[in-house]
Amino acid sequence: MKYAIALIALSIATAATAQIAPAPATPAAPATPAAGAKFTLDTPLADLVADPAAKAVLDKDLPGLTTLEGFDSFKGASLNQVVPFSNGALTPEKLAQVAADLAAIK
């Protein structure tokens, strides 16, 4: 998993350096977030890690993501935005789990 997440960081950092516009992301979770959800897959990662409960979800569901050396280079993006750069590491199943866990945060 750490290798896959490292690929995400490298891909995102490379795209940011080259100023390549990312491909449009297709939502992996339901398009409509749960009513009243505080966080979704479209919330910037920086906002998620700023909240202890949301950071705990990321650390549980995507271990190692928030501690990557290159995390600062893509923390302004949402999980939906990093999907195209994940080389398949962010599967629809993983994203659905993250979405459900984030939606449970009140």
PDB file of C-alpha atoms in Angstrom, residues 25-72:
ATOM      1  CA  ALA A  25     -12.170  12.830 -12.158  1.00  0.00           C
ATOM      2  CA  THR A  26     -15.196  10.637 -12.139  1.00  0.00           C
ATOM      3  CA  PRO A  27     -16.659  10.232  -8.679  1.00  0.00           C
ATOM      4  CA  ALA A  28     -16.030   6.793  -7.253  1.00  0.00           C
ATOM      5  CA  ALA A  29     -18.659   7.226  -4.579  1.00  0.00           C
ATOM      6  CA  PRO A  30     -22.270   8.270  -4.975  1.00  0.00           C
ATOM      7  CA  ALA A  31     -22.461  11.673  -6.657  1.00  0.00           C
ATOM      8  CA  THR A  32     -24.677  13.105  -3.946  1.00  0.00           C
ATOM      9  CA  PRO A  33     -23.052  13.279  -0.538  1.00  0.00           C
ATOM     10  CA  ALA A  34     -25.057  12.295   2.492  1.00  0.00           C
ATOM     11  CA  ALA A  35     -27.363  15.079   3.580  1.00  0.00           C
ATOM     12  CA  GLY A  36     -25.533  17.281   6.036  1.00  0.00           C
ATOM     13  CA  ALA A  37     -22.186  15.555   5.503  1.00  0.00           C
ATOM     14  CA  LYS A  38     -19.387  17.693   6.903  1.00  0.00           C
ATOM     15  CA  PHE A  39     -16.739  16.109   4.635  1.00  0.00           C
ATOM     16  CA  THR A  40     -16.856  14.371   1.245  1.00  0.00           C
ATOM     17  CA  LEU A  41     -14.453  12.981  -1.348  1.00  0.00           C
ATOM     18  CA  ASP A  42     -14.448  16.495  -2.829  1.00  0.00           C
ATOM     19  CA  THR A  43     -13.121  18.126   0.347  1.00  0.00           C
ATOM     20  CA  PRO A  44      -9.486  19.216  -0.053  1.00  0.00           C
ATOM     21  CA  LEU A  45      -7.080  16.895   1.740  1.00  0.00           C
ATOM     22  CA  ALA A  46      -5.675  19.878   3.673  1.00  0.00           C
ATOM     23  CA  ASP A  47      -9.121  20.447   5.188  1.00  0.00           C
ATOM     24  CA  LEU A  48      -9.449  16.763   6.042  1.00  0.00           C
ATOM     25  CA  VAL A  49      -6.103  16.556   7.852  1.00  0.00           C
ATOM     26  CA  ALA A  50      -6.907  19.764   9.752  1.00  0.00           C
ATOM     27  CA  ASP A  51      -9.835  17.995  11.410  1.00  0.00           C
ATOM     28  CA  PRO A  52      -8.795  15.230  13.866  1.00  0.00           C
ATOM     29  CA  ALA A  53     -11.778  12.992  13.075  1.00  0.00           C
ATOM     30  CA  ALA A  54     -11.350  13.299   9.300  1.00  0.00           C
ATOM     31  CA  LYS A  55      -7.594  12.726   9.563  1.00  0.00           C
ATOM     32  CA  ALA A  56      -8.299   9.593  11.599  1.00  0.00           C
ATOM     33  CA  VAL A  57     -10.515   8.339   8.742  1.00  0.00           C
ATOM     34  CA  LEU A  58      -7.728   8.929   6.213  1.00  0.00           C
ATOM     35  CA  ASP A  59      -5.167   7.242   8.453  1.00  0.00           C
ATOM     36  CA  LYS A  60      -7.458   4.233   8.950  1.00  0.00           C
ATOM     37  CA  ASP A  61      -8.738   3.833   5.404  1.00  0.00           C
ATOM     38  CA  LEU A  62      -5.638   5.008   3.480  1.00  0.00           C
ATOM     39  CA  PRO A  63      -2.711   4.338   5.825  1.00  0.00           C
ATOM     40  CA  GLY A  64       0.421   6.275   5.000  1.00  0.00           C
ATOM     41  CA  LEU A  65      -1.239   8.878   2.787  1.00  0.00           C
ATOM     42  CA  THR A  66      -0.935  11.797   5.200  1.00  0.00           C
ATOM     43  CA  THR A  67       2.681  10.995   6.103  1.00  0.00           C
ATOM     44  CA  LEU A  68       4.026  10.822   2.565  1.00  0.00           C
ATOM     45  CA  GLU A  69       7.044  13.008   1.935  1.00  0.00           C
ATOM     46  CA  GLY A  70       5.305  14.672  -1.023  1.00  0.00           C
ATOM     47  CA  PHE A  71       1.928  15.115   0.680  1.00  0.00           C
ATOM     48  CA  ASP A  72       2.289  18.915   0.763  1.00  0.00           C
TER      49      ASP A  72
END
